[in-house]
Amino acid sequence: MAVDMNEPVRVAAVFTRGEVCPVWFDRKGMQVRVRETAFSWTTREGSSTVLHFSVTDGHNLYELRFNTGTLSWQLTYSETP
Amino acid sequence: MKNILHVDMNAFFASVEQRANPGLRGLPVAVIGSRHRGVILSPSYEARASGVRTGMQYHEARRACPEIALVPADPAKYSHTCRRLIEIWGRFTPRVELFSIDEAFLDVTGCDALFGDPVRIAIMLKEQIWSEEGLTCSVGIAPNKLLAKLGSDMQKPDGLVLICPEDVPDTLEDLPVCDLCGVGPNLTRALAAMGIRTCGELGRAPLRMLTARFGIAGERLRNMGQGIDGDEVASQGEQDQEEAKSIGHSMTLDRDSDDREELERHILQLSEKVGRRLRRGGYRGRTVTLTLRYADFRTFSRQRRLDHGVSGGLDIFASACDLFRKITLEQPVRLIGVGIANLDRDLAQVPLFDVQRKQRFVTDAMDAINDRYGDFTVTWGTLADRFHHERVISPAWRPGGAREY
């Protein structure tokens, strides 16, 4: 089932050499470990760059977005088989 | 002799979606226009194997391939990937001409000393695109753009075709004219009516006969039939310096509509977007065009020439709306487009009259806020109830300048 959403989310990420790599995020009181960042892309929101990550926990697909202007993370999509 | 590469990304939108969602890899997938409209924009090669084609309605695709996964288009992913591809192509030559979001011409003439012959360059380029982006492409190598494009079309997916000058006559002799880039269905029919069906026949056709029918394009057509094309590869800088001739936006509605109030709100939103792009590019325009497409795909446009240049969304809306109000709708509308042409540079003359000056201040203030916080953060009350629309990638999209949305 695919669900679009716009939920603020707590994310642990590694920032290294100008790249951002999500490691885990909270979801319904559980910690979801990122197994693979399948794809990442950027968009603009006004003067802010927004980083998007398509990630999997090995089972489900999620999309996370990080607004570099507000330093905020959001969960925008989830897809369960 | 020039060495031109044409790079054509294979099933680009579908391949990007398969990369973004590991669950779709190796499966039949098609990218559709939007969640509410089921026109197939890009089927994956797995879906093509089952007979799914670009332009099909989603129910036709489902009939051909019941297990197909339909994914709504996400233009931000494709434009981002295109920017990364431009970076890869630029490693081999500065002369990269973006032909569309998933195609480019590269002039690698003189690059042999750095990277090897053109075939070696094409192999390296394909390897780097695969290892960094996980995407395949077809590459055509030839002495000019026309033949390079032809070459990339000959072997898909993941192809590499070299057309040497000595191979050109044999390659073109029996090739249907419609396989040449720029020869569409109407031109194909017109040529067929003259007894010309293959490139060989086109190349041998008397010039006088072709110019009598097609004017000055007749000579270019005959050259195309002979594989001659003098068109240079324009670098990114040259393309950016090209002045825009027109700016437009269109939207396919989520559902066909004959509600005039709703349609006018869409026209206002489109006019605002056109105005924003005009002002960003420093242009103003004099000819406003409104385009409508009915549910049966019948499409028509109405134009108005203004006596002065405009760049404000409301000015564009006023003209477009006036055109719209003179149209008697014969059936529900599927697509609306607003455009402006006859562009010149807006020299930002200070308006003489108070009303215009205030209007300019309001527009400047809105632009400043929207530049900082995102488009439509501050907008007209009519659009406040989120008349947003899923973005559609334009064939004229470019990574910068007035053609970027």
XYZ file of C-alpha atoms in Angstrom:
486
model
C 0.000 0.000 0.000
C 1.359 3.431 -0.961
C 0.668 6.426 1.299
C 1.594 10.079 0.705
C 2.171 12.004 3.921
C 3.876 15.059 5.292
C 4.999 14.055 8.800
C 7.820 15.668 10.723
C 10.179 12.851 11.671
C 13.243 12.335 13.856
C 16.130 11.119 11.724
C 19.708 10.108 12.474
C 21.965 10.875 9.526
C 25.656 10.943 8.765
C 26.928 14.152 7.154
C 30.197 13.484 5.403
C 32.117 15.150 2.565
C 29.134 17.247 1.557
C 26.793 14.251 1.458
C 23.932 13.337 3.745
C 23.173 9.706 4.504
C 20.094 8.819 6.595
C 20.834 5.937 9.011
C 17.566 5.494 10.907
C 14.290 7.287 11.602
C 11.385 6.992 14.031
C 8.131 5.558 12.767
C 5.132 4.756 14.991
C 7.328 4.466 18.082
C 9.775 2.139 16.321
C 13.222 2.836 14.974
C 13.435 2.036 11.251
C 16.983 1.227 10.117
C 17.831 2.324 6.580
C 19.159 -0.678 4.678
C 19.641 1.108 1.353
C 19.369 4.656 0.044
C 18.149 3.737 -3.405
C 18.068 7.233 -4.856
C 18.492 10.822 -3.785
C 17.609 14.037 -5.540
C 17.278 17.728 -4.804
C 14.624 20.370 -5.315
C 14.352 24.053 -4.451
C 11.816 25.475 -2.055
C 12.268 29.207 -2.320
C 15.875 29.894 -1.364
C 16.270 26.522 0.395
C 17.640 23.355 -1.115
C 15.604 20.304 -0.220
C 17.249 16.878 -0.279
C 15.028 13.878 -0.997
C 15.941 10.298 -0.172
C 14.243 7.153 -1.372
C 15.195 4.571 1.277
C 14.298 1.002 2.172
C 14.473 -0.999 5.371
C 14.835 -4.106 3.223
C 11.075 -4.553 3.169
C 9.265 -1.220 2.826
C 10.047 1.868 0.748
C 10.061 5.345 2.310
C 10.783 8.868 1.118
C 12.464 11.298 3.476
C 13.067 14.968 2.797
C 15.531 17.290 4.479
C 15.080 21.048 4.147
C 18.555 22.558 4.400
C 17.070 25.984 5.195
C 14.998 24.931 8.189
C 17.136 21.866 9.044
C 13.947 19.827 9.317
C 13.189 16.261 8.255
C 9.876 14.977 6.950
C 8.567 11.576 6.000
C 6.647 12.102 2.755
C 5.847 8.620 1.457
C 5.684 5.016 2.528
C 5.007 1.918 0.497
C 4.484 -1.520 1.938
C 4.341 -4.623 -0.255
C 35.782 15.276 -40.118
C 33.708 15.790 -36.973
C 32.988 13.138 -34.377
C 29.507 13.609 -32.946
C 27.908 11.404 -30.295
C 24.182 11.283 -29.688
C 23.331 9.874 -26.263
C 19.764 8.684 -25.738
C 18.841 7.483 -22.254
C 16.815 4.272 -22.401
C 13.240 4.459 -21.038
C 14.521 7.365 -18.956
C 11.610 8.169 -16.618
C 10.798 4.488 -15.989
C 14.478 3.638 -15.404
C 14.827 6.463 -12.856
C 11.719 5.193 -11.040
C 13.125 1.656 -11.025
C 16.332 3.016 -9.560
C 14.411 4.947 -6.883
C 12.309 1.934 -5.925
C 14.267 -1.339 -5.747
C 10.954 -3.223 -5.650
C 10.285 -2.191 -9.260
C 13.597 -3.307 -10.736
C 13.269 -5.995 -13.386
C 9.467 -5.607 -13.429
C 7.192 -4.070 -16.070
C 6.758 -0.434 -15.016
C 5.267 2.588 -16.729
C 5.378 6.227 -15.733
C 1.987 7.902 -16.168
C 1.114 11.591 -16.478
C -0.404 11.990 -13.039
C -2.295 10.041 -10.397
C -5.542 11.053 -12.057
C -4.582 10.729 -15.713
C -3.471 7.458 -17.136
C -1.509 8.298 -20.270
C 1.696 6.245 -20.496
C 4.682 8.589 -20.685
C 7.519 6.096 -20.392
C 7.230 2.313 -20.258
C 10.193 0.259 -19.022
C 11.713 -2.243 -21.439
C 10.068 -5.062 -19.459
C 6.687 -3.390 -20.164
C 7.581 -2.728 -23.816
C 8.237 -6.446 -24.238
C 4.547 -6.984 -23.431
C 3.444 -4.420 -26.014
C 3.080 -1.333 -23.787
C 3.861 1.851 -25.712
C 4.212 5.557 -24.958
C 0.900 7.394 -25.403
C -1.313 4.420 -24.512
C -4.130 4.930 -22.005
C -3.463 3.096 -18.763
C -6.320 0.613 -19.316
C -4.792 -0.328 -22.688
C -1.454 -0.863 -20.951
C -3.140 -2.997 -18.283
C -4.767 -5.079 -20.991
C -1.404 -5.635 -22.692
C 0.421 -6.294 -19.434
C -1.866 -7.025 -16.437
C 1.009 -7.066 -13.913
C 2.338 -3.623 -14.927
C 3.163 -1.166 -12.100
C 1.998 2.390 -12.871
C 3.990 5.191 -11.258
C 2.969 8.885 -11.399
C 5.631 11.091 -12.988
C 7.973 12.929 -10.616
C 9.710 15.565 -12.777
C 12.034 16.665 -9.943
C 13.733 13.249 -10.033
C 14.204 13.416 -13.804
C 15.535 16.975 -13.931
C 17.931 16.189 -11.059
C 19.193 13.083 -12.874
C 19.541 15.092 -16.095
C 21.792 17.595 -14.293
C 23.999 14.723 -13.108
C 24.164 13.322 -16.644
C 25.215 16.735 -17.980
C 28.044 16.664 -15.430
C 29.168 13.224 -16.682
C 28.937 14.225 -20.361
C 30.906 17.393 -19.577
C 33.878 15.302 -18.421
C 34.534 14.363 -22.053
C 33.833 17.590 -23.928
C 32.603 21.114 -23.211
C 30.461 20.933 -26.331
C 27.339 19.271 -24.927
C 23.985 20.224 -26.441
C 20.962 19.091 -24.486
C 18.386 17.983 -27.055
C 15.729 17.049 -24.492
C 15.727 15.957 -20.877
C 17.005 12.495 -21.850
C 19.039 13.149 -24.996
C 22.182 15.099 -25.804
C 24.658 15.659 -28.598
C 28.362 15.672 -27.730
C 30.984 16.990 -30.125
C 34.101 14.958 -29.240
C 36.121 16.126 -32.244
C 39.735 16.506 -31.138
C 39.240 14.649 -27.843
C 41.153 11.541 -29.058
C 44.418 12.553 -27.387
C 42.731 12.725 -23.990
C 40.319 9.797 -24.081
C 40.948 7.723 -27.209
C 38.807 7.340 -30.305
C 35.055 8.141 -30.281
C 34.091 4.482 -29.734
C 36.339 4.363 -26.655
C 34.785 7.622 -25.423
C 31.288 6.195 -25.932
C 32.195 3.045 -23.982
C 33.676 5.082 -21.091
C 30.668 7.351 -21.053
C 28.246 4.401 -20.939
C 30.279 2.783 -18.138
C 30.291 5.954 -16.032
C 26.554 6.522 -16.498
C 25.888 2.931 -15.472
C 28.207 2.887 -12.465
C 27.158 6.308 -11.114
C 23.501 6.510 -12.081
C 22.530 2.880 -12.676
C 21.076 3.808 -16.079
C 21.687 2.548 -19.590
C 21.802 4.589 -22.767
C 22.145 4.111 -26.514
C 24.906 6.008 -28.283
C 25.182 6.841 -31.953
C 28.546 7.994 -33.358
C 28.706 9.726 -36.719
C 30.191 12.702 -38.581
C 27.094 14.851 -37.927
C 24.095 15.246 -35.609
C 21.539 13.833 -38.051
C 23.404 10.547 -38.465
C 24.432 10.311 -34.794
C 20.764 10.544 -33.794
C 19.903 7.930 -36.375
C 22.626 5.673 -34.956
C 21.370 5.865 -31.375
C 17.866 4.931 -32.558
C 19.169 1.809 -34.325
C 20.075 -0.204 -31.246
C 18.011 -0.049 -28.073
C 18.422 -0.577 -25.221
C 22.093 -0.149 -24.276
C 23.273 0.199 -27.875
C 26.392 1.575 -29.498
C 26.303 2.220 -33.260
C 29.085 3.764 -35.331
C 28.147 5.203 -38.728
C 31.309 5.891 -40.766
C 31.144 8.257 -43.788
C 31.659 5.327 -46.183
C 28.640 3.492 -44.650
C 26.229 6.396 -45.121
C 24.843 5.582 -48.621
C 24.119 1.939 -47.725
C 22.659 2.886 -44.335
C 20.254 5.407 -45.845
C 19.293 3.702 -49.104
C 16.270 1.736 -47.862
C 15.670 3.620 -44.623
C 12.111 5.036 -44.376
C 12.172 8.852 -44.394
C 10.169 8.915 -41.158
C 13.241 7.528 -39.335
C 15.054 10.837 -39.901
C 14.896 13.279 -37.006
C 12.602 16.137 -38.014
C 10.496 14.175 -40.515
C 7.103 13.782 -38.839
C 3.863 12.131 -39.995
C 2.666 15.138 -42.062
C 5.970 15.487 -43.895
C 6.140 11.715 -44.421
C 2.683 11.832 -46.029
C 3.634 14.802 -48.191
C 6.784 13.029 -49.392
C 4.874 9.786 -50.000
C 2.460 11.743 -52.199
C 5.508 12.678 -54.302
C 6.580 9.011 -54.491
C 9.372 9.422 -51.920
C 9.403 6.803 -49.189
C 13.062 6.095 -48.459
C 16.050 8.286 -47.678
C 17.726 7.016 -50.855
C 14.776 8.304 -52.912
C 14.815 11.600 -50.994
C 18.541 12.089 -51.620
C 18.074 11.527 -55.379
C 14.921 13.639 -55.703
C 15.289 16.690 -58.020
C 15.957 19.794 -55.959
C 13.548 21.832 -58.074
C 10.699 19.425 -57.240
C 11.431 19.578 -53.507
C 11.784 23.372 -53.334
C 8.596 23.790 -55.385
C 6.738 21.817 -52.721
C 8.584 22.741 -49.490
C 10.294 26.063 -50.302
C 13.757 26.603 -48.841
C 13.289 23.520 -46.624
C 13.449 21.438 -49.820
C 17.222 21.716 -50.035
C 17.655 20.761 -46.406
C 15.381 17.772 -46.949
C 17.438 16.540 -49.885
C 20.616 16.966 -47.851
C 19.032 14.918 -45.074
C 18.282 12.169 -47.582
C 21.999 12.154 -48.433
C 23.052 12.177 -44.750
C 24.363 15.755 -44.933
C 23.834 17.993 -41.913
C 25.900 21.116 -41.214
C 24.248 21.851 -37.863
C 26.857 22.486 -35.141
C 26.632 21.166 -31.589
C 25.793 24.205 -29.431
C 27.530 24.229 -26.056
C 25.648 24.852 -22.817
C 26.901 28.447 -22.680
C 25.721 29.128 -26.230
C 22.320 27.632 -25.450
C 22.002 29.759 -22.296
C 22.834 32.899 -24.283
C 20.087 32.155 -26.784
C 17.269 34.587 -26.199
C 13.966 32.932 -25.363
C 11.382 33.414 -28.107
C 8.369 32.518 -26.007
C 7.498 31.316 -22.535
C 4.502 29.160 -21.723
C 2.958 26.766 -19.274
C 0.243 24.221 -19.754
C -1.539 21.781 -17.503
C -3.573 18.679 -18.147
C -6.469 18.873 -15.707
C -7.033 16.098 -13.214
C -10.500 15.720 -14.703
C -12.072 17.173 -17.864
C -14.027 20.287 -16.892
C -16.438 22.807 -18.393
C -16.730 24.804 -15.168
C -15.667 28.243 -16.404
C -14.878 29.571 -12.938
C -12.568 26.636 -12.250
C -10.970 26.987 -15.675
C -10.350 30.698 -15.097
C -8.593 29.890 -11.832
C -6.293 27.529 -13.725
C -5.671 30.301 -16.269
C -4.741 32.658 -13.410
C -2.333 30.101 -11.949
C -0.702 29.507 -15.338
C -0.494 33.267 -15.990
C 1.244 33.749 -12.639
C 3.776 31.034 -13.499
C 4.426 32.546 -16.917
C 4.831 35.995 -15.335
C 7.297 34.664 -12.735
C 9.444 33.104 -15.435
C 9.294 36.252 -17.570
C 10.479 38.411 -14.669
C 13.181 35.926 -13.613
C 14.527 35.962 -17.159
C 14.234 39.777 -17.367
C 11.718 39.678 -20.225
C 8.378 41.146 -21.100
C 6.101 39.976 -23.886
C 3.508 41.395 -26.221
C 1.551 38.423 -27.619
C -0.517 36.367 -25.195
C -1.689 32.924 -26.320
C -4.375 30.783 -24.757
C -4.488 27.112 -25.736
C -7.320 24.709 -24.954
C -7.601 20.997 -25.613
C -10.989 19.360 -25.512
C -11.695 15.923 -24.121
C -11.467 14.476 -27.651
C -7.908 15.920 -27.957
C -8.996 18.644 -30.409
C -6.621 21.510 -29.637
C -6.796 25.160 -30.613
C -5.215 28.467 -29.645
C -6.304 32.090 -29.518
C -3.848 34.982 -29.541
C -3.916 38.632 -28.578
C -1.255 41.165 -29.468
C -0.872 43.892 -26.841
C 0.218 47.436 -27.586
C 2.888 47.289 -24.876
C 5.067 44.626 -23.271
C 3.887 43.014 -20.017
C 5.519 40.798 -17.409
C 2.926 40.792 -14.629
C 0.819 37.679 -14.044
C -2.347 39.773 -13.739
C -1.720 41.527 -17.065
C -1.229 38.164 -18.763
C -4.302 36.784 -17.015
C -6.438 39.734 -18.099
C -5.626 39.063 -21.764
C -5.853 35.277 -21.524
C -9.135 35.506 -19.661
C -10.547 37.913 -22.202
C -9.667 35.417 -24.932
C -11.238 32.616 -22.886
C -14.507 34.508 -22.361
C -14.963 34.816 -26.108
C -14.802 31.044 -26.553
C -17.984 28.992 -26.481
C -16.955 25.665 -25.010
C -18.113 22.806 -27.203
C -17.083 20.129 -24.729
C -15.185 19.732 -21.445
C -11.597 20.919 -21.411
C -8.724 18.525 -20.881
C -5.722 20.844 -21.120
C -5.131 24.572 -20.741
C -2.029 26.467 -21.786
C -1.001 30.098 -21.404
C 1.975 31.495 -23.254
C 3.545 34.753 -24.210
C 5.687 35.591 -27.237
C 7.264 38.624 -28.939
C 9.636 38.924 -26.020
C 12.051 41.732 -25.430
C 14.246 42.730 -22.525
C 12.386 44.425 -19.695
C 14.463 47.510 -18.993
C 12.630 48.071 -15.712
C 11.417 51.553 -16.569
C 9.886 53.156 -13.482
C 6.122 53.458 -14.077
C 4.887 57.023 -14.423
C 1.520 56.649 -12.765
C 0.813 55.876 -9.144
C -1.462 52.872 -9.763
C 1.144 51.178 -11.961
C 3.906 52.048 -9.534
C 1.998 50.453 -6.648
C 1.266 47.402 -8.768
C 4.981 47.084 -9.558
C 5.869 47.343 -5.844
C 3.329 44.641 -4.968
C 4.680 42.335 -7.702
C 8.284 42.940 -6.588
C 7.359 42.248 -2.952
C 5.524 39.036 -3.902
C 8.481 37.914 -6.011
C 10.901 38.557 -3.146
C 8.805 36.511 -0.711
C 8.220 33.694 -3.194
C 11.913 33.621 -4.130
C 12.730 33.078 -0.492
C 9.929 30.768 0.653
C 8.824 29.053 -2.544
C 6.414 29.708 -5.422
C 2.818 30.553 -4.474
C 3.719 31.219 -0.812
C 2.079 34.603 -1.371
C -0.497 34.546 -4.121
C -3.925 35.821 -5.096
C -6.848 34.854 -2.872
C -8.437 33.014 -5.791
C -5.540 30.579 -5.763
C -5.275 30.315 -1.989
C -7.320 27.117 -1.815
C -4.358 25.226 -3.178
C -4.877 25.248 -6.859
C -1.568 23.521 -7.133
C -0.959 21.007 -9.796
C 1.435 18.133 -10.250
C 4.307 19.457 -12.321
C 4.774 18.221 -15.840
C 8.133 18.315 -17.515
C 8.165 20.432 -20.643
C 9.895 19.211 -23.815
C 11.705 22.556 -23.797
C 13.055 22.053 -20.260
C 16.660 23.137 -19.772
C 18.728 23.066 -16.587
C 18.972 26.866 -16.394
C 17.659 30.149 -17.755
C 14.087 30.990 -18.663
C 13.385 27.415 -19.773
C 13.862 26.024 -16.274
C 10.604 25.958 -14.378
